[in-house]
Amino acid sequence: MVEPTIVFKHVSYLWNDEVAASMKDDEVALLIYRSNLLGADLRLTNYGGGNTSCKTFAKDPLTGNETEVMWVKGSGGDIGTLKKSGLAALYVDRLRNLKKVYRGIEHEDEMVELFNHCIFDLASKAPSIDTPLHGFLPFKHIDHLHPDAAIAIAAAKDGKKITKELFSGTIGWVEWQRPGFDLGLKLKQCLDENPGIRGIMLGSHGLFTWGNTAYECYLNTLDVVEKCASYIEDHLKKNKSIFGGKKLEALPKEKRLNQAAKLAPILRGFCSSKTNMIGHFTDNENVLEFINSNDLDRLAPLGTSCPDHFLRTKISPLVLNLEPGEKLNDVKSVKEKLAPLFDAYRKMYADYYNTCKHSNSPAMRDANPVVILYPGVGMFTFAKDKQTARVASEFYINAINVMKGAESISSYTSLPRQEAFNIEYWLLEEAKLQRMPTPKALTGKIALVTGSAGGIGKAIAKKLAEEGACIILNDINDERLSTTTKKFQELFGKDSTASVMLDVTSQLSISEALKMAAITFGGIDIVVNNAGISISKPIEEHNTEDWDKLYDILVKGQFLVSQSSIDMMRKQGLGGDIINIVSKNSIVAGANNAAYGSAKAAQAHLSRLMAAELGGDKIRVNIVNPDAVISDSNIWANGWAEGRAKAYGIKVEELPDFYAKRTLLHETILPEDIANACFAFVSGLLNKSTGNILNVDGGVAMAFVR
């Protein structure tokens, strides 16, 4: 196959002839290959946006005759990671015959259920609302994408005229209309009225392109988007005043991050007035150019144009009234300054809902902003989980790119509020939301477990992650932390897992870890003070170095981590949980244990004192007392196992059996048992419990608290 003569500057040509040749005659495989290539370039489409299709002939299992089948990306999913299981396969003739029963645009939602009667492959994904847009066009391969460059033209005031002139009439134009059956008919009408065109621009929405083969379609798509992007670039070069020029200077990078870290927990508190949200922060160049411009105040309230954008970013962002270098240490005054902004935004959103709602509209959703712009600093986004918050950020950057392009060639136009509402509160969108899995117990929560790269800490972090929490892994051992982080990211995804080196005896190290938590996730909800060491010696063999090390890590570490975390929790105003992993040794006196046991007792009483002090902040402080957790635990290093065996007059290898037999339940205690105890405290079932001790030791009578 001949390489394309076009030199692409604004999109990536990723087609590999050898890979494609291995799929020869398998049009579905080539569809998936093409889709993955398109999805790999975010300049072509955003995460989860767009859809692709191909039409093939296959034997009808009902008649044995050859029949035309359309394979198209199903509802949900992402073309960048699309697999065959994400496709819907439909009889083309049945789909097109639905025109005979179509009752008009007022009844178009009822057509979606009829798509199920057109299913060819019973393993199909549910067909999406865009299915007829592909089905009514005759081409074998079709791409529907949302490239920033194309949407910039589609959302420009003179978009139709520009499209006609730029492509010499070879790209059609269909005015904005909500996706659905009727829009599919409009695309076919546009093609019938303009035979020979190579694609169609959808006003304020996106782009349709096609080809007779997967490669022809791919190349056509790249060429059209490249031409749009080059046109915009030429105009941007001539326009010396992007977004009306710069209104203010951004803070230096490190100062931006410091401001973001201080402010994120406060913003998270405001945005979580209905349900806990997870945050994301970015200060990339595109964002800074927009938020520092003279046109910010004019463009931001307009909102976005592409449906994919505002479904994830809400109708418009909230712009903060803070100076870039404003002092943020006085949390009370900062909250007093921001509260009216959030009140006004919620009122704006409620007015938007009440003005635009229909008699059968779903109830109003959370009125808090998703996108928050801080001029001079950056952009925050808040959503139900980290991935959704990150994707919302990416979509608003897409919207910024669209506004920039549209303003450079004409002027930007957003969707009318009613049209936007009709998308956001579309009953079909609501049905999709209702089909979403029930959130896990810790969805929307952020957890820091000290010493979480191994042993008990890793088990606790894993349990909290399994229950939906975002996890900040940490350790003082870089190699162990790296290994655990990689494993967690494989299990739970990169969005939900962050890691940082942490020395619990260093205030600077703790501050940096919590700064990372604020910037990455928006704050902190759960702190488990688990990091620890053990030294077992007769009292006469102890030295001050042993004593100081134990008290620094166990007592001072718990104090410092808790103190800094409490400060962040108070900024959020959402309450929180602090769990201290102490020990049965905090209660039971034993030989060769003076320093360790007394440090554990100090941890326990510090926990009680914290619980007594923090109740008014709805911050619960509870204790889990493990005993004899041998599996994968670092506590048995540094001679502890030998010391305990000596104290009990047994061999080291006899310790596991010895510990199990001395319990009332005759059970061996595992790290997972401690993790389950921690989850019990934070699961929501014990929200009215604080100052408690939960023994997880198989039953050691001497350790009974009462």
Short mmCIF file of C-alpha atoms in Angstrom, two decimals, residues 145-397:
data_model
loop_
_atom_site.label_atom_id
_atom_site.label_comp_id
_atom_site.label_asym_id
_atom_site.label_seq_id
_atom_site.Cartn_x
_atom_site.Cartn_y
_atom_site.Cartn_z
CA LEU A 145 -15.70 12.25 15.55
CA HIS A 146 -15.46 15.40 17.65
CA PRO A 147 -12.14 16.98 16.67
CA ASP A 148 -11.51 20.37 18.27
CA ALA A 149 -10.52 21.86 14.91
CA ALA A 150 -13.71 20.70 13.19
CA ILE A 151 -15.98 21.73 16.07
CA ALA A 152 -14.32 25.16 16.10
CA ILE A 153 -15.62 25.65 12.57
CA ALA A 154 -18.95 23.98 13.37
CA ALA A 155 -19.41 26.31 16.37
CA ALA A 156 -18.34 29.48 14.56
CA LYS A 157 -20.95 32.06 13.67
CA ASP A 158 -20.00 31.70 9.99
CA GLY A 159 -19.35 27.96 10.20
CA LYS A 160 -21.53 26.92 7.27
CA LYS A 161 -19.98 29.50 4.94
CA ILE A 162 -16.45 28.66 6.07
CA THR A 163 -17.05 24.93 5.56
CA LYS A 164 -18.31 25.48 2.02
CA GLU A 165 -15.41 27.72 1.05
CA LEU A 166 -12.68 25.70 2.78
CA PHE A 167 -13.71 22.41 1.20
CA SER A 168 -15.04 23.78 -2.10
CA GLY A 169 -18.43 22.23 -1.46
CA THR A 170 -17.11 18.71 -0.81
CA ILE A 171 -18.19 18.75 2.84
CA GLY A 172 -21.90 19.09 3.49
CA TRP A 173 -23.51 20.96 6.39
CA VAL A 174 -26.38 19.96 8.67
CA GLU A 175 -27.59 22.48 11.23
CA TRP A 176 -27.53 21.65 14.93
CA GLN A 177 -30.02 19.03 15.96
CA ARG A 178 -30.04 16.64 18.87
CA PRO A 179 -28.66 13.22 17.84
CA GLY A 180 -31.28 10.64 16.98
CA PHE A 181 -33.37 9.08 14.26
CA ASP A 182 -34.37 12.35 12.63
CA LEU A 183 -30.77 13.56 12.46
CA GLY A 184 -29.93 10.34 10.61
CA LEU A 185 -32.57 11.23 8.05
CA LYS A 186 -31.11 14.74 7.77
CA LEU A 187 -27.66 13.32 7.02
CA LYS A 188 -29.10 11.14 4.24
CA GLN A 189 -30.98 14.15 2.87
CA CYS A 190 -27.77 16.21 2.86
CA LEU A 191 -25.98 13.46 0.93
CA ASP A 192 -28.84 13.15 -1.59
CA GLU A 193 -28.77 16.91 -2.17
CA ASN A 194 -24.98 16.98 -2.46
CA PRO A 195 -23.88 13.79 -4.25
CA GLY A 196 -20.15 13.20 -4.26
CA ILE A 197 -19.37 14.93 -0.95
CA ARG A 198 -16.70 13.34 1.27
CA GLY A 199 -18.19 14.23 4.63
CA ILE A 200 -20.71 16.29 6.59
CA MET A 201 -20.15 18.92 9.25
CA LEU A 202 -22.74 18.92 12.03
CA GLY A 203 -23.38 22.45 13.30
CA SER A 204 -21.98 22.95 16.85
CA HIS A 205 -21.42 19.21 17.10
CA GLY A 206 -18.82 17.35 15.08
CA LEU A 207 -17.86 15.64 11.84
CA PHE A 208 -18.94 12.69 9.67
CA THR A 209 -16.48 11.25 7.15
CA TRP A 210 -16.41 8.00 5.20
CA GLY A 211 -14.72 5.71 2.69
CA ASN A 212 -15.16 2.47 0.80
CA THR A 213 -12.42 0.79 2.82
CA ALA A 214 -11.20 1.18 6.38
CA TYR A 215 -8.01 2.81 5.11
CA GLU A 216 -9.81 5.21 2.75
CA CYS A 217 -12.08 6.24 5.61
CA TYR A 218 -9.13 6.72 7.99
CA LEU A 219 -7.20 8.81 5.47
CA ASN A 220 -10.26 10.90 4.60
CA THR A 221 -10.87 11.64 8.27
CA LEU A 222 -7.26 12.69 8.87
CA ASP A 223 -7.23 14.87 5.78
CA VAL A 224 -10.42 16.72 6.68
CA VAL A 225 -9.34 17.37 10.26
CA GLU A 226 -5.86 18.41 9.10
CA LYS A 227 -7.38 20.92 6.71
CA CYS A 228 -9.60 22.37 9.47
CA ALA A 229 -6.65 22.64 11.84
CA SER A 230 -4.37 24.24 9.24
CA TYR A 231 -7.05 26.80 8.40
CA ILE A 232 -7.39 27.73 12.06
CA GLU A 233 -3.60 27.86 12.54
CA ASP A 234 -3.26 30.28 9.63
CA HIS A 235 -5.81 32.60 11.22
CA LEU A 236 -4.26 32.32 14.66
CA LYS A 237 -0.93 33.44 13.20
CA LYS A 238 -2.58 36.56 11.86
CA ASN A 239 -4.47 37.23 15.09
CA LYS A 240 -2.05 38.79 17.57
CA SER A 241 -4.65 39.05 20.31
CA ILE A 242 -5.85 35.55 21.22
CA PHE A 243 -8.89 35.69 23.52
CA GLY A 244 -8.65 39.49 23.51
CA GLY A 245 -5.09 39.44 24.81
CA LYS A 246 -3.60 38.75 28.21
CA LYS A 247 -5.29 40.33 31.22
CA LEU A 248 -2.95 39.00 33.89
CA GLU A 249 0.21 36.95 34.34
CA ALA A 250 0.15 33.41 35.68
CA LEU A 251 2.03 32.67 38.86
CA PRO A 252 5.27 30.69 38.47
CA LYS A 253 4.71 26.92 38.32
CA GLU A 254 5.61 26.09 41.92
CA LYS A 255 3.50 28.93 43.29
CA ARG A 256 0.55 27.79 41.16
CA LEU A 257 0.80 24.32 42.65
CA ASN A 258 1.06 25.72 46.17
CA GLN A 259 -2.06 27.84 45.65
CA ALA A 260 -3.91 24.91 44.11
CA ALA A 261 -2.99 22.63 47.03
CA LYS A 262 -4.19 25.16 49.59
CA LEU A 263 -7.43 25.89 47.78
CA ALA A 264 -8.44 22.44 46.51
CA PRO A 265 -9.79 21.11 49.85
CA ILE A 266 -11.87 24.27 50.32
CA LEU A 267 -13.33 23.98 46.82
CA ARG A 268 -13.93 20.28 47.33
CA GLY A 269 -15.92 21.07 50.45
CA PHE A 270 -18.17 23.48 48.53
CA CYS A 271 -18.61 21.07 45.60
CA SER A 272 -19.40 18.17 47.94
CA SER A 273 -22.43 19.79 49.57
CA LYS A 274 -24.62 17.04 48.11
CA THR A 275 -22.22 14.11 47.69
CA ASN A 276 -18.49 13.61 48.09
CA MET A 277 -16.57 14.66 45.00
CA ILE A 278 -13.06 13.86 43.79
CA GLY A 279 -10.95 16.64 42.29
CA HIS A 280 -8.50 17.14 39.46
CA PHE A 281 -6.22 20.10 38.77
CA THR A 282 -4.43 21.24 35.65
CA ASP A 283 -2.47 24.34 34.74
CA ASN A 284 -1.50 23.49 31.19
CA GLU A 285 -0.75 26.23 28.68
CA ASN A 286 -4.15 26.13 26.94
CA VAL A 287 -5.95 26.59 30.23
CA LEU A 288 -3.70 29.42 31.39
CA GLU A 289 -4.02 31.25 28.08
CA PHE A 290 -7.81 31.20 28.41
CA ILE A 291 -8.22 31.95 32.11
CA ASN A 292 -5.69 34.80 32.02
CA SER A 293 -7.32 36.50 29.02
CA ASN A 294 -9.48 39.58 28.64
CA ASP A 295 -12.24 37.50 27.00
CA LEU A 296 -12.63 35.05 29.88
CA ASP A 297 -15.57 36.92 31.39
CA ARG A 298 -17.33 37.04 28.02
CA LEU A 299 -16.71 33.49 26.84
CA ALA A 300 -16.89 31.41 30.04
CA PRO A 301 -20.61 32.07 30.71
CA LEU A 302 -21.50 31.03 27.16
CA GLY A 303 -20.71 27.42 27.98
CA THR A 304 -19.72 24.74 25.48
CA SER A 305 -21.21 23.74 22.16
CA CYS A 306 -20.56 20.05 21.54
CA PRO A 307 -23.00 17.81 23.49
CA ASP A 308 -20.12 15.57 24.58
CA HIS A 309 -18.50 18.60 26.22
CA PHE A 310 -21.27 20.01 28.36
CA LEU A 311 -22.63 16.61 29.39
CA ARG A 312 -19.39 16.28 31.33
CA THR A 313 -18.63 19.89 32.24
CA LYS A 314 -22.11 21.29 32.98
CA ILE A 315 -23.57 24.24 31.17
CA SER A 316 -20.77 26.66 32.20
CA PRO A 317 -17.83 26.93 34.62
CA LEU A 318 -17.48 28.88 37.85
CA VAL A 319 -14.83 31.62 37.70
CA LEU A 320 -13.25 32.46 41.05
CA ASN A 321 -12.87 36.01 42.33
CA LEU A 322 -9.50 35.39 43.98
CA GLU A 323 -6.27 37.14 43.05
CA PRO A 324 -3.58 34.72 41.78
CA GLY A 325 -1.35 35.35 44.76
CA GLU A 326 -4.11 35.81 47.32
CA LYS A 327 -3.28 34.72 50.86
CA LEU A 328 -5.22 31.55 51.59
CA ASN A 329 -4.09 30.80 55.13
CA ASP A 330 -7.18 32.33 56.72
CA VAL A 331 -9.58 29.59 55.70
CA LYS A 332 -12.62 31.25 57.26
CA SER A 333 -12.21 34.46 55.27
CA VAL A 334 -11.54 32.53 52.05
CA LYS A 335 -14.73 30.54 52.55
CA GLU A 336 -16.68 33.72 53.26
CA LYS A 337 -15.42 35.20 50.01
CA LEU A 338 -16.21 32.10 47.95
CA ALA A 339 -19.59 31.19 49.47
CA PRO A 340 -21.55 33.86 47.52
CA LEU A 341 -20.01 32.58 44.26
CA PHE A 342 -21.20 29.05 44.90
CA ASP A 343 -24.62 30.29 46.01
CA ALA A 344 -24.92 32.29 42.80
CA TYR A 345 -23.85 29.34 40.67
CA ARG A 346 -26.34 27.00 42.31
CA LYS A 347 -29.09 29.59 41.79
CA MET A 348 -28.06 30.02 38.14
CA TYR A 349 -28.22 26.27 37.62
CA ALA A 350 -31.59 25.99 39.36
CA ASP A 351 -32.96 28.84 37.21
CA TYR A 352 -31.62 27.12 34.10
CA TYR A 353 -33.34 23.90 35.14
CA ASN A 354 -36.65 25.50 36.09
CA THR A 355 -36.78 27.64 32.95
CA CYS A 356 -36.01 24.81 30.55
CA LYS A 357 -37.58 21.74 32.18
CA HIS A 358 -40.39 19.77 30.61
CA SER A 359 -43.28 18.08 32.36
CA ASN A 360 -41.46 14.72 32.26
CA SER A 361 -37.91 15.96 32.92
CA PRO A 362 -35.85 14.04 35.50
CA ALA A 363 -35.36 15.75 38.86
CA MET A 364 -32.66 18.41 39.01
CA ARG A 365 -29.22 16.99 39.59
CA ASP A 366 -26.41 18.34 41.75
CA ALA A 367 -26.31 22.11 41.18
CA ASN A 368 -22.63 22.51 42.10
CA PRO A 369 -20.12 23.39 39.38
CA VAL A 370 -17.95 20.75 37.75
CA VAL A 371 -15.38 23.17 36.29
CA ILE A 372 -13.81 25.90 38.43
CA LEU A 373 -11.40 28.41 36.88
CA TYR A 374 -8.84 30.25 38.99
CA PRO A 375 -7.24 33.02 36.86
CA GLY A 376 -3.49 33.02 37.17
CA VAL A 377 -3.42 29.55 38.70
CA GLY A 378 -5.34 26.88 36.77
CA MET A 379 -8.49 24.79 36.45
CA PHE A 380 -10.13 22.47 38.98
CA THR A 381 -12.74 19.88 38.09
CA PHE A 382 -14.83 17.87 40.54
CA ALA A 383 -16.87 14.74 39.87
CA LYS A 384 -18.01 11.47 41.45
CA ASP A 385 -14.67 9.76 40.84
CA LYS A 386 -11.19 10.62 39.64
CA GLN A 387 -11.61 9.37 36.09
CA THR A 388 -14.77 11.41 35.60
CA ALA A 389 -13.08 14.50 37.06
CA ARG A 390 -10.05 14.05 34.81
CA VAL A 391 -12.17 13.47 31.72
CA ALA A 392 -14.25 16.57 32.55
CA SER A 393 -10.99 18.52 32.61
CA GLU A 394 -9.99 17.13 29.24
CA PHE A 395 -13.37 17.99 27.77
CA TYR A 396 -13.23 21.57 29.00
CA ILE A 397 -9.78 21.90 27.45
#
